[in-house]
Short mmCIF file of C-alpha atoms and ligand atoms in Angstrom, two decimals:
data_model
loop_
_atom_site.label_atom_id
_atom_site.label_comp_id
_atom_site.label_asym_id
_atom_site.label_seq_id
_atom_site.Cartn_x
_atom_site.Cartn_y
_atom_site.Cartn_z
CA UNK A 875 132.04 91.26 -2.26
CA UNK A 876 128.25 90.80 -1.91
CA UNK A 877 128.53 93.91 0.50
CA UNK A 878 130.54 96.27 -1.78
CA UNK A 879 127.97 94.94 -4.66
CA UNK A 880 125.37 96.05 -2.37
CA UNK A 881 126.86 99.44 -1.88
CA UNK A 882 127.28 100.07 -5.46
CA UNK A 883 123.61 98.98 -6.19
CA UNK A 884 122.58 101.87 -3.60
CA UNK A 885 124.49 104.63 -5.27
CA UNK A 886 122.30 103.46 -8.40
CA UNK A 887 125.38 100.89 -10.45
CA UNK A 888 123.46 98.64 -12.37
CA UNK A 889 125.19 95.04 -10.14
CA UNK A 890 124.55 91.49 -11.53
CA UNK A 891 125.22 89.35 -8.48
CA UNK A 892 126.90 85.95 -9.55
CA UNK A 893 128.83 85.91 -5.66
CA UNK A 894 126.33 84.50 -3.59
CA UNK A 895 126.24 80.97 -2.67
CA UNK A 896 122.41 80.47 -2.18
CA UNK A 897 119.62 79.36 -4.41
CA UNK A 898 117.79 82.66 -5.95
CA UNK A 899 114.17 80.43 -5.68
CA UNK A 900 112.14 80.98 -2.79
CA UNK A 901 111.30 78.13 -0.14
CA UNK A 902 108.28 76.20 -1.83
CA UNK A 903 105.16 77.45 -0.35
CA UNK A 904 103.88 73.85 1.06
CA UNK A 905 107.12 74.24 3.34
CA UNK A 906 106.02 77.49 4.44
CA UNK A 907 102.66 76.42 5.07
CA UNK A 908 103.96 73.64 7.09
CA UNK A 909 105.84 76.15 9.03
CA UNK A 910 102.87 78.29 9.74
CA UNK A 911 101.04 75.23 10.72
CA UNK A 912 103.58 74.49 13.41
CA UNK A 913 103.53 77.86 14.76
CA UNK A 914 99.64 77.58 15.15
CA UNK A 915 99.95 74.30 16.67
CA UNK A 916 102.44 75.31 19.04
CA UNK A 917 105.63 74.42 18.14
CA UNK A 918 106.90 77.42 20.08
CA UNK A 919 109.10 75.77 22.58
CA UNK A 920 112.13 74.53 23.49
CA UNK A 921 112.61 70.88 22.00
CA UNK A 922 115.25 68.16 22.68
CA UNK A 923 118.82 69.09 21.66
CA UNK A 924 119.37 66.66 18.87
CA UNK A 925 116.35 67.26 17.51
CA UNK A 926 112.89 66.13 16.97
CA UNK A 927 112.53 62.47 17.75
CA UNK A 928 110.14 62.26 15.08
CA UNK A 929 112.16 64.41 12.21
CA UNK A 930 115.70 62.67 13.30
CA UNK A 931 113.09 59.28 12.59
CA UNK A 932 112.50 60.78 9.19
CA UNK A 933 116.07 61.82 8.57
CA UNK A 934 117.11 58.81 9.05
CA UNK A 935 114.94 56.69 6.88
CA UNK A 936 115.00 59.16 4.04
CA UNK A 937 118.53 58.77 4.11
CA UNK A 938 118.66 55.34 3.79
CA UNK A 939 116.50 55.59 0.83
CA UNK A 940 118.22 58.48 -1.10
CA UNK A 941 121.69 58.29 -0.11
CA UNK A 942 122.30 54.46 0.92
CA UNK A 943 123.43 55.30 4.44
CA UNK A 944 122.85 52.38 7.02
CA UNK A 945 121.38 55.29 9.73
CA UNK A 946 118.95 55.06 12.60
CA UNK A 947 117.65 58.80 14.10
CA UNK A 948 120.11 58.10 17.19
CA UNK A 949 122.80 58.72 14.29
CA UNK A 950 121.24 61.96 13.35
CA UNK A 951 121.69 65.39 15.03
CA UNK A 952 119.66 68.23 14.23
CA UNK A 953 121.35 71.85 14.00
CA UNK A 954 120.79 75.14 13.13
CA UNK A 955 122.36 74.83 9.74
CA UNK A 956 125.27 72.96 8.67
CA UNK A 957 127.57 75.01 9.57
CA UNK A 958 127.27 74.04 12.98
CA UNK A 959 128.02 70.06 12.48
CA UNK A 960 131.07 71.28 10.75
CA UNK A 961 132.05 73.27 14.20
CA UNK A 962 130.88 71.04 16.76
CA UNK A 963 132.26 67.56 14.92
CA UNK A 964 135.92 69.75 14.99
CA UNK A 965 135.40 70.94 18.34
CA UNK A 966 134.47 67.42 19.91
CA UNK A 967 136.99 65.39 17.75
CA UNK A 968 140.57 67.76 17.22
CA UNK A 969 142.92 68.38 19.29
CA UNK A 970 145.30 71.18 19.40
CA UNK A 971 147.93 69.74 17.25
CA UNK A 972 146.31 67.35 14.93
CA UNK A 973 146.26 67.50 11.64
CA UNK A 974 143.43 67.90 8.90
CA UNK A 975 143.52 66.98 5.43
CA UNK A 976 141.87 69.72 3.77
CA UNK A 977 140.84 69.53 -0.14
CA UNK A 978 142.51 72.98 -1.77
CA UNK A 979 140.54 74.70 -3.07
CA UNK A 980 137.90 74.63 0.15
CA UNK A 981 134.57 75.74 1.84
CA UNK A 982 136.86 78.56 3.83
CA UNK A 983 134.90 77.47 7.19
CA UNK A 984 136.59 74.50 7.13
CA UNK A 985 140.36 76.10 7.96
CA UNK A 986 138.84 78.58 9.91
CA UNK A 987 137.50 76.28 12.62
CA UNK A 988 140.28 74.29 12.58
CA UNK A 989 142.65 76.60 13.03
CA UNK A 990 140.74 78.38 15.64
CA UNK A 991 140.73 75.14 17.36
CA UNK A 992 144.99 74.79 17.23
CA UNK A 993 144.52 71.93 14.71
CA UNK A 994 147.38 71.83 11.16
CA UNK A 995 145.80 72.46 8.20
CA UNK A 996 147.29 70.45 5.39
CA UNK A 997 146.26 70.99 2.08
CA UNK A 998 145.49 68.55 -0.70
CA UNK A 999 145.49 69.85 -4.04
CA UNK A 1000 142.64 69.47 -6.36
CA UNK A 1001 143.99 68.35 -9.89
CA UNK A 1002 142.06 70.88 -12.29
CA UNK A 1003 143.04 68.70 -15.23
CA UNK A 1004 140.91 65.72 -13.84
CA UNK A 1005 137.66 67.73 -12.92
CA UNK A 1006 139.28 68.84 -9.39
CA UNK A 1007 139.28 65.50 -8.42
CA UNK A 1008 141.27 64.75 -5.21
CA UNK A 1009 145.06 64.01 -5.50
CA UNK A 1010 145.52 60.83 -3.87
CA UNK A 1011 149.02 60.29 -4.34
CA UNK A 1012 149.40 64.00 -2.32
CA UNK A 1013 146.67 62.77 -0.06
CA UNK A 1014 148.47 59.22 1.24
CA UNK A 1015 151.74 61.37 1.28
CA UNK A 1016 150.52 64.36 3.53
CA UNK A 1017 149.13 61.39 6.47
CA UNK A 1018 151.43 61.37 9.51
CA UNK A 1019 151.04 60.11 12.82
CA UNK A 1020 149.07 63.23 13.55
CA UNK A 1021 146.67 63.07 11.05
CA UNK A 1022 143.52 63.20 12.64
CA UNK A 1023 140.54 63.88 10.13
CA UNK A 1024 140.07 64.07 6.31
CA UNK A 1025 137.53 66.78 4.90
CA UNK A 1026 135.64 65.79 2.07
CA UNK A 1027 132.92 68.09 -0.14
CA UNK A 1028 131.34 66.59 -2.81
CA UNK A 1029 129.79 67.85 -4.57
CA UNK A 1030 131.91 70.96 -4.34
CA UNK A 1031 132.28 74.80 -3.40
CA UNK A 1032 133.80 76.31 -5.46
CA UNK A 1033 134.81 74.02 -8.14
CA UNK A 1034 131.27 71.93 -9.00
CA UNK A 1035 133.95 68.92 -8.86
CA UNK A 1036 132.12 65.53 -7.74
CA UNK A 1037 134.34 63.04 -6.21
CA UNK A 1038 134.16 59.59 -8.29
CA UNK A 1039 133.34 56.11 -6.54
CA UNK A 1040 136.78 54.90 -7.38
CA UNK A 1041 138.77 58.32 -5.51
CA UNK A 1042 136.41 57.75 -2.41
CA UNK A 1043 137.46 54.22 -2.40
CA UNK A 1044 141.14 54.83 -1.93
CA UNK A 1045 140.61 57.97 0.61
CA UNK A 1046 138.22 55.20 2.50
CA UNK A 1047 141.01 52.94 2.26
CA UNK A 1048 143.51 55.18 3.81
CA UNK A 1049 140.88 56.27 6.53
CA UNK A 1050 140.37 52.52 7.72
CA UNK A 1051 144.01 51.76 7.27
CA UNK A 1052 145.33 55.39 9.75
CA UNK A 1053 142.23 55.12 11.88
CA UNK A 1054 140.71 58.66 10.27
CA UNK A 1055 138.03 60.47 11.06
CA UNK A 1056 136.06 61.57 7.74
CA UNK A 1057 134.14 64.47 7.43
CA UNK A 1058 132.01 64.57 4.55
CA UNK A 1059 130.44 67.63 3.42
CA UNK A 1060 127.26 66.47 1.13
CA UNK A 1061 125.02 69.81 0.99
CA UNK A 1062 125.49 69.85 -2.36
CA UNK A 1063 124.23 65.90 -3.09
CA UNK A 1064 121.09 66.72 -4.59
CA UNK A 1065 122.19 69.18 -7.38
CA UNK A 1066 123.99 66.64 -9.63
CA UNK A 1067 123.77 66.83 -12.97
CA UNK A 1068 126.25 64.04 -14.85
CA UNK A 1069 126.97 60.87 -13.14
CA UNK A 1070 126.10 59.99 -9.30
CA UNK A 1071 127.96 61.79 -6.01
CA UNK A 1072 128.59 58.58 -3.98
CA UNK A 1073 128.23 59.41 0.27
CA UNK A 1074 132.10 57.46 1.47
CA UNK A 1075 129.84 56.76 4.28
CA UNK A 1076 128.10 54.04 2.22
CA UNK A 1077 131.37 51.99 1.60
CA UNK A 1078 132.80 49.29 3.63
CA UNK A 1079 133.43 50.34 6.99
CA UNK A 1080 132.93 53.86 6.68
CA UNK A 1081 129.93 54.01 8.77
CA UNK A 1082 131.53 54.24 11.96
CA UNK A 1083 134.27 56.70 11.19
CA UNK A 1084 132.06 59.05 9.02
CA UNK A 1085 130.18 62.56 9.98
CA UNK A 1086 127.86 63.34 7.24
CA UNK A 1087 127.43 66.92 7.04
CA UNK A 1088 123.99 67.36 4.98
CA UNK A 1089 120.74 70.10 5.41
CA UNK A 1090 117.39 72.06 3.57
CA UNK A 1091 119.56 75.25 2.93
CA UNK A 1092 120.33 74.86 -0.66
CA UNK A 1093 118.02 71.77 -1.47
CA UNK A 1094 114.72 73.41 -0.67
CA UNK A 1095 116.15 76.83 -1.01
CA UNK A 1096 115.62 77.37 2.85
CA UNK A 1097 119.17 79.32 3.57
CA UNK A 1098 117.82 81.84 6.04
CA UNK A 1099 115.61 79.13 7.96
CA UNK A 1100 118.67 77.66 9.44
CA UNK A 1101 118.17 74.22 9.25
CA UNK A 1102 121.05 71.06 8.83
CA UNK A 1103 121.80 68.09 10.11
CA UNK A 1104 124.75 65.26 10.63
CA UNK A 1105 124.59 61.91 10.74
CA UNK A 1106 127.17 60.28 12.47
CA UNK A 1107 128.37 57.40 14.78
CA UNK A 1108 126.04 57.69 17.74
CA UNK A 1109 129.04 58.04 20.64
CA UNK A 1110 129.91 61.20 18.95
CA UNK A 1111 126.13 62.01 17.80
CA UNK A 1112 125.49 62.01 21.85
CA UNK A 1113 128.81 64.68 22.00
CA UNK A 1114 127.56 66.75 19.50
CA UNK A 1115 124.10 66.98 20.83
CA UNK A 1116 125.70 67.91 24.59
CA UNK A 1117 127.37 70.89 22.20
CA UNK A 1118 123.91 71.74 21.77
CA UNK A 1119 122.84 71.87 24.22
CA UNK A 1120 125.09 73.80 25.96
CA UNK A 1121 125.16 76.28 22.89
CA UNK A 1122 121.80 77.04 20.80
CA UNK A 1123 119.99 74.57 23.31
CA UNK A 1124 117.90 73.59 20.01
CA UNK A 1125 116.89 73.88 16.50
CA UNK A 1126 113.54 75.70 16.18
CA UNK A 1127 110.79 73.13 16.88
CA UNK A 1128 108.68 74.95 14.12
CA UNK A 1129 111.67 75.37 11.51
CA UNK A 1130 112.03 71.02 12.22
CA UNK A 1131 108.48 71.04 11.55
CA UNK A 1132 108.95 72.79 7.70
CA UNK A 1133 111.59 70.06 7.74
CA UNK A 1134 109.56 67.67 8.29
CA UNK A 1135 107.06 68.27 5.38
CA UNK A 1136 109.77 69.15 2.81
CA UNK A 1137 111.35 65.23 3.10
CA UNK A 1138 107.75 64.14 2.54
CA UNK A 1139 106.38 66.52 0.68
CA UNK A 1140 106.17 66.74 -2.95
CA UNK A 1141 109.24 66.83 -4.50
CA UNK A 1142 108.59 68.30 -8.26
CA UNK A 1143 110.01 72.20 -7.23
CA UNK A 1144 114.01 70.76 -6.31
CA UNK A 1145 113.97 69.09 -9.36
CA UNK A 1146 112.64 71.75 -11.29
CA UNK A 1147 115.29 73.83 -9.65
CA UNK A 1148 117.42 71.32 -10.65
CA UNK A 1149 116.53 71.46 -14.49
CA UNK A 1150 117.04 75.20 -14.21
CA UNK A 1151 120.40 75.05 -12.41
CA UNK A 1152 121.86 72.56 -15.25
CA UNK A 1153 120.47 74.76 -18.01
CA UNK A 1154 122.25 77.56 -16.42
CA UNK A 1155 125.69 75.94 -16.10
CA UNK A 1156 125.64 74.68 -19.52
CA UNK A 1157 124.96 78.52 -20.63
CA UNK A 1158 127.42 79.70 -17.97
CA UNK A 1159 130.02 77.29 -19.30
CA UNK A 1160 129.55 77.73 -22.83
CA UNK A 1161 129.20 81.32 -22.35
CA UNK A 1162 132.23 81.63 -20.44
CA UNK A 1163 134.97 79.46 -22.93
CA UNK A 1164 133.47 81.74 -25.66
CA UNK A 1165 135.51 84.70 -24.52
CA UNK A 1166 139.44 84.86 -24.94
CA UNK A 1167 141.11 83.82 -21.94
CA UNK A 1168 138.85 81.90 -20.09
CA UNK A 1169 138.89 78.16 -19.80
CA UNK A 1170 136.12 76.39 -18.22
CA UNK A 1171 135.55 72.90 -17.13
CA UNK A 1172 132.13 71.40 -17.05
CA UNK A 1173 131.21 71.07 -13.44
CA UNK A 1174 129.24 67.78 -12.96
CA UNK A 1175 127.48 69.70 -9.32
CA UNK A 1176 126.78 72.54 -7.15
CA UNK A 1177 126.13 75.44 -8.63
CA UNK A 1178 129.21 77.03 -9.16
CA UNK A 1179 131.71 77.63 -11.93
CA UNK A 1180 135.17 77.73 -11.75
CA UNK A 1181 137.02 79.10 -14.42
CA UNK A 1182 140.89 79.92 -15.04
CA UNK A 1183 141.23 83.32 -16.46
CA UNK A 1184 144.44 84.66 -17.39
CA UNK A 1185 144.79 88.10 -17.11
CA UNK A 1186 148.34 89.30 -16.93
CA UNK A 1187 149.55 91.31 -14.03
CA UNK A 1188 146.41 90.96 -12.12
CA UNK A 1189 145.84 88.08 -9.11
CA UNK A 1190 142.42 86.78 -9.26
CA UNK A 1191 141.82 89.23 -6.12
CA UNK A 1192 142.63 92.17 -8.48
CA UNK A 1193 140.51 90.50 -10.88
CA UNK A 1194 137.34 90.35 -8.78
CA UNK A 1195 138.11 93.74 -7.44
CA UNK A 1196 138.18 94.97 -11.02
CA UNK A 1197 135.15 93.52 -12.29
CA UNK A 1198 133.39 94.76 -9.83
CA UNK A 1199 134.34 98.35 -10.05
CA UNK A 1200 134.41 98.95 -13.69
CA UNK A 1201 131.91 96.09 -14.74
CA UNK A 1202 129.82 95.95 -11.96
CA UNK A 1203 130.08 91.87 -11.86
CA UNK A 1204 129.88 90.61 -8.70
CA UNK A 1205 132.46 87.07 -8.68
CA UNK A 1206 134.58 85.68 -6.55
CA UNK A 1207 138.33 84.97 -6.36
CA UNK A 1208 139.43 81.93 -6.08
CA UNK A 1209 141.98 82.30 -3.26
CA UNK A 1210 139.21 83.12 -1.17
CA UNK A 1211 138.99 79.31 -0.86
CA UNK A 1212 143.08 79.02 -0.32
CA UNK A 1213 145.96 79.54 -2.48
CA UNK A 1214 145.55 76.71 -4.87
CA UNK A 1215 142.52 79.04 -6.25
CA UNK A 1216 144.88 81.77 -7.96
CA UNK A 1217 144.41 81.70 -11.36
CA UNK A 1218 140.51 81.46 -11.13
CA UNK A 1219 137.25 82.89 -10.18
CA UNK A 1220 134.13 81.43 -8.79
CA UNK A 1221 130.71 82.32 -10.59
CA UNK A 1222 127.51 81.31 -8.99
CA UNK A 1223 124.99 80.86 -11.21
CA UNK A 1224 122.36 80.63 -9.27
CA UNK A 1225 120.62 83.96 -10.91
CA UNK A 1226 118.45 83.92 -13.93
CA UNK A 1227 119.55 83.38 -17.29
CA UNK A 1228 118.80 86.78 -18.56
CA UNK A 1229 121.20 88.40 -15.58
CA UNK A 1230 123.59 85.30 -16.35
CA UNK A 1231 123.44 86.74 -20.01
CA UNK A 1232 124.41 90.00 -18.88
CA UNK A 1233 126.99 88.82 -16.90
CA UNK A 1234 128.85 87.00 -19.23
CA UNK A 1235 128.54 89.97 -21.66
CA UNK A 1236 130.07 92.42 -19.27
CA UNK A 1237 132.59 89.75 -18.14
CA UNK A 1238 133.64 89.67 -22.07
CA UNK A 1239 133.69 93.15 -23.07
CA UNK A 1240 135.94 93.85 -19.59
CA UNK A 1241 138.48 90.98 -20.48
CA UNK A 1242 138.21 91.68 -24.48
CA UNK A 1243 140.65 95.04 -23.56
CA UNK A 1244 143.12 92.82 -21.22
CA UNK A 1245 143.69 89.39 -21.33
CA UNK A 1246 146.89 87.85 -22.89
CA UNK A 1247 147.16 84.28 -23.88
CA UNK A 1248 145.06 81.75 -22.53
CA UNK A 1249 146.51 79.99 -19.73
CA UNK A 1250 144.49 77.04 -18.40
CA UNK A 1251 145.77 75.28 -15.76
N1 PLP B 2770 129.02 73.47 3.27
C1 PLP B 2770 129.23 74.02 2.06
C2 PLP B 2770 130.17 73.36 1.11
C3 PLP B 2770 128.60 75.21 1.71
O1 PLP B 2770 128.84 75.75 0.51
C4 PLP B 2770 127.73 75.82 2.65
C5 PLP B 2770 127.07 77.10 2.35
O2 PLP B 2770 127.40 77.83 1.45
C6 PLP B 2770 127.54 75.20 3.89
C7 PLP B 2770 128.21 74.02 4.17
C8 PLP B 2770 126.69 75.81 4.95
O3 PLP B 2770 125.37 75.42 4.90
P1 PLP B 2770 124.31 76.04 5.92
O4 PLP B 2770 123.85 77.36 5.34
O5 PLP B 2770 123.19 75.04 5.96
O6 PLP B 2770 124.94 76.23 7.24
#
């Protein structure tokens, strides 16, 4: 979508972007300056493959002050991005076969690596009508003896849902009780804006049979840096880093170094970003259950919006296809993160408010012409 947005823009459309999943702030400039610092000072090599003894250090303890976690920098592995703790923590862990509870609607990397790798998807719905929290009684159903791993993402892409302390509870419950693996996504754990997004590594017993997938790309707006990080029992924190070594060797010793000074840096530009991101969604929101047709839940995280729109005849494919062509709104539909997103879109809103204006105005003058009763699921 972002391409064919792209496209348009060059033939001269006038495109508001609300598709893409990254912050629209630059990297603060201290981070930069740290990185440029690095550079001079040498950080030019290779390093070792889990990281920076020194950064996996400061991982760890910044960790245990934020986010609770009982961590030491042999738990941490350093990678270029997330993405790749979310690959290598599937590739070390699942065998063809096994099964994966997957959250539906999901991050759509998380079926394709384990599919790629011959592991089961099973879906778990997300129950709208709570906030998209998780549906447990679906979730203790769908474990078998093959169950092998649980995915969790909270907060979440698409929905802005934020797991509660009493629904990670009962999935840690089930975890200890089936011997589970947890994966939980947390890249969004800074960007809350009502209530608190609990780690399940943090609970009883989770310690040693959680990956905590966690990084700088949307926190400190540092997406095309490529920096993440998981922290993780250290048996499989040694497997992962052997996957690094035998794949990207390391993370850039330089890009660790920008790392480095954004955990202990001044922190005053993420929570401005913050402020700006909540002011958004609440105009978003408001914005969006103004029009006819559109229902919208307040999301508690992320940056994303995830309304139901009901327009009839069209799938939310058509839908995103349309808006794009005739109102040159770039959005995305939400069965691109599995079938239980038909019926809705996802908006980023991580653009300013005047294009978020603009957006919603286009958004309502395309739907005042088609939509038919309100559906809201
Ligand atoms: N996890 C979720 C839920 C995401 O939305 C994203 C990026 O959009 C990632 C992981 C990937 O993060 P990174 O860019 O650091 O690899």
């Amino acid at each position: 979508m972002l391409a064919r947005g792209k496209a348009l823009e060059a033939q001269g459309r006038s495109i508001i972007h609300l598709g893409i999943g990254e912050p629209d702030f630059d990297t603060p400039a201290f981070i930069r300056k740290a990185a440029d610092a690095a550079l001079e000072a040498g950080y030019t090599h290779y390093g070792p493959a889990a990281g920076l003894p020194e950064f996996r250090k400061l991982i760890a303890s910044t960790w245990r002050q934020r986010r609770g976690l009982a961590c030491e920098a042999a738990n941490v592995v350093v990678t270029p991005g997330a993405k790749p703790i979310l690959f290598f923590t599937m590739l070390a862990t699942l065998e063809a076969g096994d099964e994966v509870l997957i959250p539906s609607p999901a991050f759509p990397n998380y079926v394709s690596i384990a599919e790629f790798l011959g592991a089961r998807v099973v879906p778990v719905p997300l129950l709208a009508e709570r906030g998209f929290d998780l549906d447990l009684t679906a979730l203790a159903a769908r474990i078998t003896p093959r169950t092998r791993m649980i995915l969790l993402n909270s907060p979440h892409n698409p929905t802005g849902g934020v797991l509660s302390r009493a629904t990670l509870e009962a999935v840690a419950e089930l975890a200890r009780a089936h011997d589970l693996i947890v994966m939980s996504d947390e890249i969004y754990a800074d960007m809350v804006y009502e209530g608190e997004a609990v780690s399940i590594a943090t609970l009883p017993g989770m310690a040693e049979r959680t990956v905590v997938v966690d990084g700088f790309s949307k926190t400190y707006a540092m997406t095309g840096w490529r920096l993440g990080f998981g922290i993780m029992p250290e048996p499989l924190a040694k497997q992962i880093a052997m996957l690094m070594n035998n794949s990207n060797s390391c993370t850039a010793t330089f890009v660790q170094k920008a790392g480095e000074a954004a955990l202990s840096g001044p922190q005053d530009e993420v929570h401005a970003m913050v402020a700006e991101f909540r002011a958004r969604r609440d105009l978003v929101v408001a914005g969006l259950n103004a029009i006819p047709g559109v229902c919208c839940a307040l999301p508690p995280g992320a940056f994303y919006a995830f309304p139901s729109i009901a327009v009839p005849g069209m799938t939310s494919g058509q839908l995103a296809d349309a808006l794009l062509d005739q109102a040159g709104v770039v959005t995305l539909p939400g069965t691109g993160f599995g079938a239980e997103g038909e019926g809705y879109l996802r908006l980023s809103y991580a653009n300013s408010q005047a294009n978020l204006r603009e957006g919603l105005r286009r958004i309502g003058e395309f739907l005042s012409t088609r939509v038919g009763t309100r559906i809201g699921r």
